Coordinates of C-alpha atoms (C1' of nucleotides) in Angstrom, one line a residue:
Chain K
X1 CA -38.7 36.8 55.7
X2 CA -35.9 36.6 53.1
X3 CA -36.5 36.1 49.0
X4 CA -35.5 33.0 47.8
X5 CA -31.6 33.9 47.0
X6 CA -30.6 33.9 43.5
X7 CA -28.3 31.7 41.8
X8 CA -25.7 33.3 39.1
X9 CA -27.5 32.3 36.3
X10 CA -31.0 34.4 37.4
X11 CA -28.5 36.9 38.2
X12 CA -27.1 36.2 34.6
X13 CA -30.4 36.7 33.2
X14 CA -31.7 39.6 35.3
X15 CA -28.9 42.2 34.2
X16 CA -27.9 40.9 30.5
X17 CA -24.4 39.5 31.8
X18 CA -22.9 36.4 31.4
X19 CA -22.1 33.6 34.1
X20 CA -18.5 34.3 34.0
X21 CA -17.8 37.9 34.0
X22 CA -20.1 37.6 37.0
X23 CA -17.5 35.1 38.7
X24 CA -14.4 37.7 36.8
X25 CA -16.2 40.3 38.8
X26 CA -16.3 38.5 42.2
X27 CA -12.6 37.8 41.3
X28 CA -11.3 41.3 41.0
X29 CA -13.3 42.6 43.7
X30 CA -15.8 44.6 42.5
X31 CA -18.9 42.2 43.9
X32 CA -18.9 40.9 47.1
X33 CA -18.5 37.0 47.5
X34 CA -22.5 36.1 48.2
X35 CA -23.0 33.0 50.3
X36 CA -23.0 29.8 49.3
X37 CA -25.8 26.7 49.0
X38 CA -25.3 23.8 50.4
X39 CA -24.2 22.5 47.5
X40 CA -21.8 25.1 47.1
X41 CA -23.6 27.5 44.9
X42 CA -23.6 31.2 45.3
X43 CA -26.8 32.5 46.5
X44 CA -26.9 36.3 46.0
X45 CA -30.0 39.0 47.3
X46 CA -31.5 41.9 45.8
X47 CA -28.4 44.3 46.4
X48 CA -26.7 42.0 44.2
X49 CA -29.0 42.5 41.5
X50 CA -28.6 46.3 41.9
X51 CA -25.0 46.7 42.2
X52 CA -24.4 44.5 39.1
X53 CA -27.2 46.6 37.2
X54 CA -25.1 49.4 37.7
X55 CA -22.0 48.1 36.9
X56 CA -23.1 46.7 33.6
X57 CA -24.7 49.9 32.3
X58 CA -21.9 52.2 33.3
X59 CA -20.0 49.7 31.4
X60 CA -22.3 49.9 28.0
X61 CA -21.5 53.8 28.8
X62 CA -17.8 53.7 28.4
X63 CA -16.6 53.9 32.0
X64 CA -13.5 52.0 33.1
X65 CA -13.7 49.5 35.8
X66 CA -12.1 51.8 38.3
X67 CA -14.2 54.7 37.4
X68 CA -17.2 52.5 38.3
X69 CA -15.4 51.2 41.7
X70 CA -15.0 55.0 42.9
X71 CA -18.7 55.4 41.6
X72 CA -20.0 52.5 43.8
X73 CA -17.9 53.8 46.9
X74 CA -20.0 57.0 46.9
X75 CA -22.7 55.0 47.4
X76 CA -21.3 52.8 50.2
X77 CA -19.0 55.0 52.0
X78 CA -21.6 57.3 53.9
X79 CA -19.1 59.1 55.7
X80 CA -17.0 60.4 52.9
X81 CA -15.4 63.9 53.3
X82 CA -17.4 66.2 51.3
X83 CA -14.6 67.7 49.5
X84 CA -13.3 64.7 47.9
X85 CA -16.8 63.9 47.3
X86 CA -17.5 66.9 45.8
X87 CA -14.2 66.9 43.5
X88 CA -14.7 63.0 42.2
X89 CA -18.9 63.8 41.5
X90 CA -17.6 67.2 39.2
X91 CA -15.3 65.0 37.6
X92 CA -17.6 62.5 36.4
X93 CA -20.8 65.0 36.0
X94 CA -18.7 66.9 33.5
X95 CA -18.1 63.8 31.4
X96 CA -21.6 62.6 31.6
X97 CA -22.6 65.5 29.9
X98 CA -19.6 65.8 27.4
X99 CA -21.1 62.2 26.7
X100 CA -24.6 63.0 26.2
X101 CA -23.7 65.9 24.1
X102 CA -21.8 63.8 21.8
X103 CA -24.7 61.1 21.6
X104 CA -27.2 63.7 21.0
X105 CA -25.5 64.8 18.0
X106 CA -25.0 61.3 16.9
X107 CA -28.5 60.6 17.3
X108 CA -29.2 63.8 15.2
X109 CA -27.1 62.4 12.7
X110 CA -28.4 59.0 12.6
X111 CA -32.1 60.1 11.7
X112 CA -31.1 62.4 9.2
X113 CA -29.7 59.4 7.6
X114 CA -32.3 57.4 8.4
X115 CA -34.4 60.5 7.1
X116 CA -33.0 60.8 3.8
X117 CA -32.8 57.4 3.2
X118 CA -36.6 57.3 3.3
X119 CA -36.7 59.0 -0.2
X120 CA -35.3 56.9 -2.1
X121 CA -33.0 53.4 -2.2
X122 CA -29.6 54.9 -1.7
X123 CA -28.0 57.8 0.6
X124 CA -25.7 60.1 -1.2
X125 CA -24.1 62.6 1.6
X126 CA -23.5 61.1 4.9
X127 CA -21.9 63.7 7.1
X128 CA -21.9 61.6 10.4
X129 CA -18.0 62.3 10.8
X130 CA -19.6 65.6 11.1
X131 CA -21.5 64.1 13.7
X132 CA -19.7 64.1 17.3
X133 CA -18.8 67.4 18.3
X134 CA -17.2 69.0 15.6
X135 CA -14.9 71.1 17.5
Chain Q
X1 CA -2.7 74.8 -1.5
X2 CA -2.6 72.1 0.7
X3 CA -1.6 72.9 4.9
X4 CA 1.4 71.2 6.4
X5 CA 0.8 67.3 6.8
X6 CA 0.3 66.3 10.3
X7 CA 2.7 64.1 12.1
X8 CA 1.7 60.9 14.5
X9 CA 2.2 62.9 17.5
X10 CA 0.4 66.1 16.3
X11 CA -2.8 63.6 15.3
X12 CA -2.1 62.1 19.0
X13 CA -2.1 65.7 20.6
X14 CA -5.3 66.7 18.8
X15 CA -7.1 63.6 19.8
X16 CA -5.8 63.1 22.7
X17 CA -4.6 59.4 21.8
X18 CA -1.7 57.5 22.5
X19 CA 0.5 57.6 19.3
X20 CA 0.8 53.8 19.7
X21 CA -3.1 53.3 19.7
X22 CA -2.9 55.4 16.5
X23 CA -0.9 53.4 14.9
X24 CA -2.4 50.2 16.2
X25 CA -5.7 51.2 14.6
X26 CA -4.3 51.2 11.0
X27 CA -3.1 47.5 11.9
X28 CA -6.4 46.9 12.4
X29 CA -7.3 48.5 8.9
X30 CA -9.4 51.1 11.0
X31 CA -7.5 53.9 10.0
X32 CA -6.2 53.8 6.3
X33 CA -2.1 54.1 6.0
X34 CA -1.0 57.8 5.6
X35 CA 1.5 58.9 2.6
X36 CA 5.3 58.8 4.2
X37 CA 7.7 61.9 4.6
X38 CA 11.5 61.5 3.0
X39 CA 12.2 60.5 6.4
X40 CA 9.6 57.8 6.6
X41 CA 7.1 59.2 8.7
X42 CA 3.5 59.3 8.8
X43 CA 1.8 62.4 7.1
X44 CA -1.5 62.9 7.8
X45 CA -4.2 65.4 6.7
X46 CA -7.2 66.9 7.9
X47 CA -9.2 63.9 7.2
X48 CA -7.5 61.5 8.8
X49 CA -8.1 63.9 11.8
X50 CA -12.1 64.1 11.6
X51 CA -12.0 60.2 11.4
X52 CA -9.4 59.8 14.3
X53 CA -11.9 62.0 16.2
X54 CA -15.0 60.4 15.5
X55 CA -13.3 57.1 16.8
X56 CA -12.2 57.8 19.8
X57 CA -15.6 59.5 20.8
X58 CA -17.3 56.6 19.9
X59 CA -15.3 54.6 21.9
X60 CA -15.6 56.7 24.9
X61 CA -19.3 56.0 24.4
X62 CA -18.6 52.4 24.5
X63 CA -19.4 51.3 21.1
X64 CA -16.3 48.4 20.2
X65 CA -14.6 48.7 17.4
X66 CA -16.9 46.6 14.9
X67 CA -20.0 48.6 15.2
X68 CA -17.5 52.1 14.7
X69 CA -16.4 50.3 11.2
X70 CA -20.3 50.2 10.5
X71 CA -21.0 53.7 11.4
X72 CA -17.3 55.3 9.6
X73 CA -19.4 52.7 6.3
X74 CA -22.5 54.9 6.7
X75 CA -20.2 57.9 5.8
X76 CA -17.9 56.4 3.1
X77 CA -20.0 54.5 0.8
X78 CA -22.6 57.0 -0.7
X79 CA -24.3 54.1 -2.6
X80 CA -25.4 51.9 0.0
X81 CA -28.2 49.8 -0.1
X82 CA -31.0 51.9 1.5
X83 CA -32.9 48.9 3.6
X84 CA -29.0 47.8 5.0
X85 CA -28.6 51.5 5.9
X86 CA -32.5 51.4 7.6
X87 CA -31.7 48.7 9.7
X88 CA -28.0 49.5 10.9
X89 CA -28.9 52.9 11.8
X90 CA -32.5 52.4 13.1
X91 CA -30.2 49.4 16.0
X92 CA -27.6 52.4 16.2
X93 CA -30.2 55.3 17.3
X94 CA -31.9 52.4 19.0
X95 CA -28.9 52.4 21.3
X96 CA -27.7 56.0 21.4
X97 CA -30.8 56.5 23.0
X98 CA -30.8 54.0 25.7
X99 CA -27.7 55.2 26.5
X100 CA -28.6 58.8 26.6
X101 CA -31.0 57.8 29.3
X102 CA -29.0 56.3 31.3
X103 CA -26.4 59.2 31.2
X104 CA -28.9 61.5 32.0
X105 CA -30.3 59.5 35.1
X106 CA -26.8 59.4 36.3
X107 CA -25.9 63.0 35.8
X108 CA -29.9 63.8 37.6
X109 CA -28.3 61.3 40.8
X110 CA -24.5 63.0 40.4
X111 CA -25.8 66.6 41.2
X112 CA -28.2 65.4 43.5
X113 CA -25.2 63.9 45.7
X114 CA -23.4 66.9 45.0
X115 CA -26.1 69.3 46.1
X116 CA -26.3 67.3 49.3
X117 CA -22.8 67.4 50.1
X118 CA -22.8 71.6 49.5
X119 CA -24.4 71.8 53.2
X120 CA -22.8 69.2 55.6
X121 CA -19.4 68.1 55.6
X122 CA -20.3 64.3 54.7
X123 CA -22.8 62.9 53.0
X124 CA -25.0 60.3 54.3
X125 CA -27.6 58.7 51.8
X126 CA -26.0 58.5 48.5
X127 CA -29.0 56.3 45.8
X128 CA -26.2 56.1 43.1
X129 CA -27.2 52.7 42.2
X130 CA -31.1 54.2 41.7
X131 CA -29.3 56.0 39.1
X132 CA -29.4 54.0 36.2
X133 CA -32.9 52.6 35.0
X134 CA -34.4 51.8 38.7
X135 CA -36.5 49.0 36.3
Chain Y
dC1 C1' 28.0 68.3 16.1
dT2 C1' 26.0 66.9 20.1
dG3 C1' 21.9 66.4 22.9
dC4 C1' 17.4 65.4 23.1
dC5 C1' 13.0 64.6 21.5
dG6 C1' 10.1 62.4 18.0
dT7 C1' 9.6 58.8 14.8
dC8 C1' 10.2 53.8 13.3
dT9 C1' 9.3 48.5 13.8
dA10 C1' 8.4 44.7 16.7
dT11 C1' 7.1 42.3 20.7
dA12 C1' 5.4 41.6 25.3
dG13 C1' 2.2 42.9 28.9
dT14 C1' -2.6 44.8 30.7
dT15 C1' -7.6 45.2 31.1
dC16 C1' -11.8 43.3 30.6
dC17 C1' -13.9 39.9 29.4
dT18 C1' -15.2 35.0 26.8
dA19 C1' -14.7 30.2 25.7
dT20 C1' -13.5 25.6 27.0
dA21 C1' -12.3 21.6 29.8
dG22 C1' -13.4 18.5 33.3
dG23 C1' -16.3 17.7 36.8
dG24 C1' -20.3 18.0 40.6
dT25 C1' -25.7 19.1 41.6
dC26 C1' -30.6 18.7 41.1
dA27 C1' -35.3 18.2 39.6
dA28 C1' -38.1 15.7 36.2
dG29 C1' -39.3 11.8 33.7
dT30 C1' -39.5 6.5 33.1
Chain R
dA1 C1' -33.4 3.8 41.3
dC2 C1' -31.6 5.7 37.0
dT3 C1' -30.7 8.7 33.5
dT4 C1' -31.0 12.9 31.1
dG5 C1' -30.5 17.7 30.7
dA6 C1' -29.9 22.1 32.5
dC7 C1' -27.6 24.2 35.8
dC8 C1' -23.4 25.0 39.0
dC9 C1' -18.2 24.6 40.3
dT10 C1' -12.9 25.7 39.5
dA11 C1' -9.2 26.6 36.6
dT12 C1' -7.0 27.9 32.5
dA13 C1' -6.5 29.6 27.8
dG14 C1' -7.8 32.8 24.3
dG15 C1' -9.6 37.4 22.3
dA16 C1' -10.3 42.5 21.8
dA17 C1' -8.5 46.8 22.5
dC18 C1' -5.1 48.8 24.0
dT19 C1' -0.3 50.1 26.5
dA20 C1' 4.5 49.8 27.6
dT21 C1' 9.1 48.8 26.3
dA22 C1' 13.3 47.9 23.6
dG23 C1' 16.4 49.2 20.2
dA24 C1' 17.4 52.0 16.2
dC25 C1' 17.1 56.1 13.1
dG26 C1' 15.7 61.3 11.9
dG27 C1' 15.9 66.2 12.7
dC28 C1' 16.7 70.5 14.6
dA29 C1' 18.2 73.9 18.7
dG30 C1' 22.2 75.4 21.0

DNA sequence: CTGCCGTCTATAGTTCCTATAGGGTCAAGT
DNA sequence: ACTTGACCCTATAGGAACTATAGACGGCAG
């Protein structure tokens, strides 16, 4: 027996997005047109819920829609050829861990400010530029 | 003795930013108007360099352009108020944090995909959209 | 001194949303 | 049955953060 489907709003609500970047999304392509109600509203399932999830938080992580459409088609394509697989999952490792290397050392930075602001009722050297990977 | 000043496309190369976008984010009073060669062009220093780079990082984490003008405040003015600084950074770290999670989630499913694709030739249960906070 | 590349300003187009207008649906209350 | 309010629909316009293009000048290598 099937879940009660959800309407765009739950779906809204469930993964922090609004109504209509939902309906943007369905426009470009990147989520599948769900069924519709009879009264002609889209009722979406759980995978919905999941694939939007996704979306959205490689989004709050910097990736470009396209980057997150070749990230979903790993997951869908079952029969990709490893190679290309293999080439598209070193791409995007390598920048997920450029990316956590810089936040790390943004974090770092933030509580030292946080830190030394503590003392007393102004901060006085702030190196944050400092911060993300000094190079 | 000060180096040689930096032109657009020398600042562009180092950042690896358009030269447009560079000039696009002094428009926008992100990035303070350089002193001008005889010839009229832009000469930049080191500074203007750090700055550049801390930008564009941020951005490739995803933070918009507002919440870089609060962090780029953090370093400027030394004699912020110390509950204002509290505050801003404590929602900053709040997020560089989430954020790191969901990286490193993503880089734990990345590897696993390509781990499984190192003995076949296809892969055939990718759980990419597991990756990111199963919650 | 002639290419050719880099810089300049200014404006139009692209991506990824976000807001608004104008209208239909539905469950609850009266 | 009727209305009120929260939801849904399509369609279009606007905003943020770039990106590309046009048209003109600067500078330096051959």
């Amino acid at each position: 027996m099937a879940m009660a489907p959800l309407k765009i709003g739950d779906l809204a609500r469930a993964t922090g997005t609004k109504v209509v970047t939902i309906r943007y999304y369905e426009k470009i392509g990147l989520l599948a047109a769900p069924n519709r109600s009879k009264a002609n509203y889209r009722a979406y399932d759980e995978s919905a819920l999941d694939r939007l999830r996704f979306i959205r938080r490689c989004r709050a992580l910097g990736f470009p829609l396209d980057q997150i459409r070749d990230l979903l088609a790993l997951s869908s394509e079952a029969e990709h050829p490893c190679d290309a697989v293999d080439r598209l999952t070193a791409a995007h490792l390598a920048e997920v861990e450029r990316k956590m290397d810089d936040l790390s050392r943004l974090a770092a930075e933030l509580r030292r400010i946080s830190a030394s602001c503590k003392g007393g009722d102004t901060i006085s050297n702030c190196r944050i530029l400092d911060a993300i990977s000094p190079d």
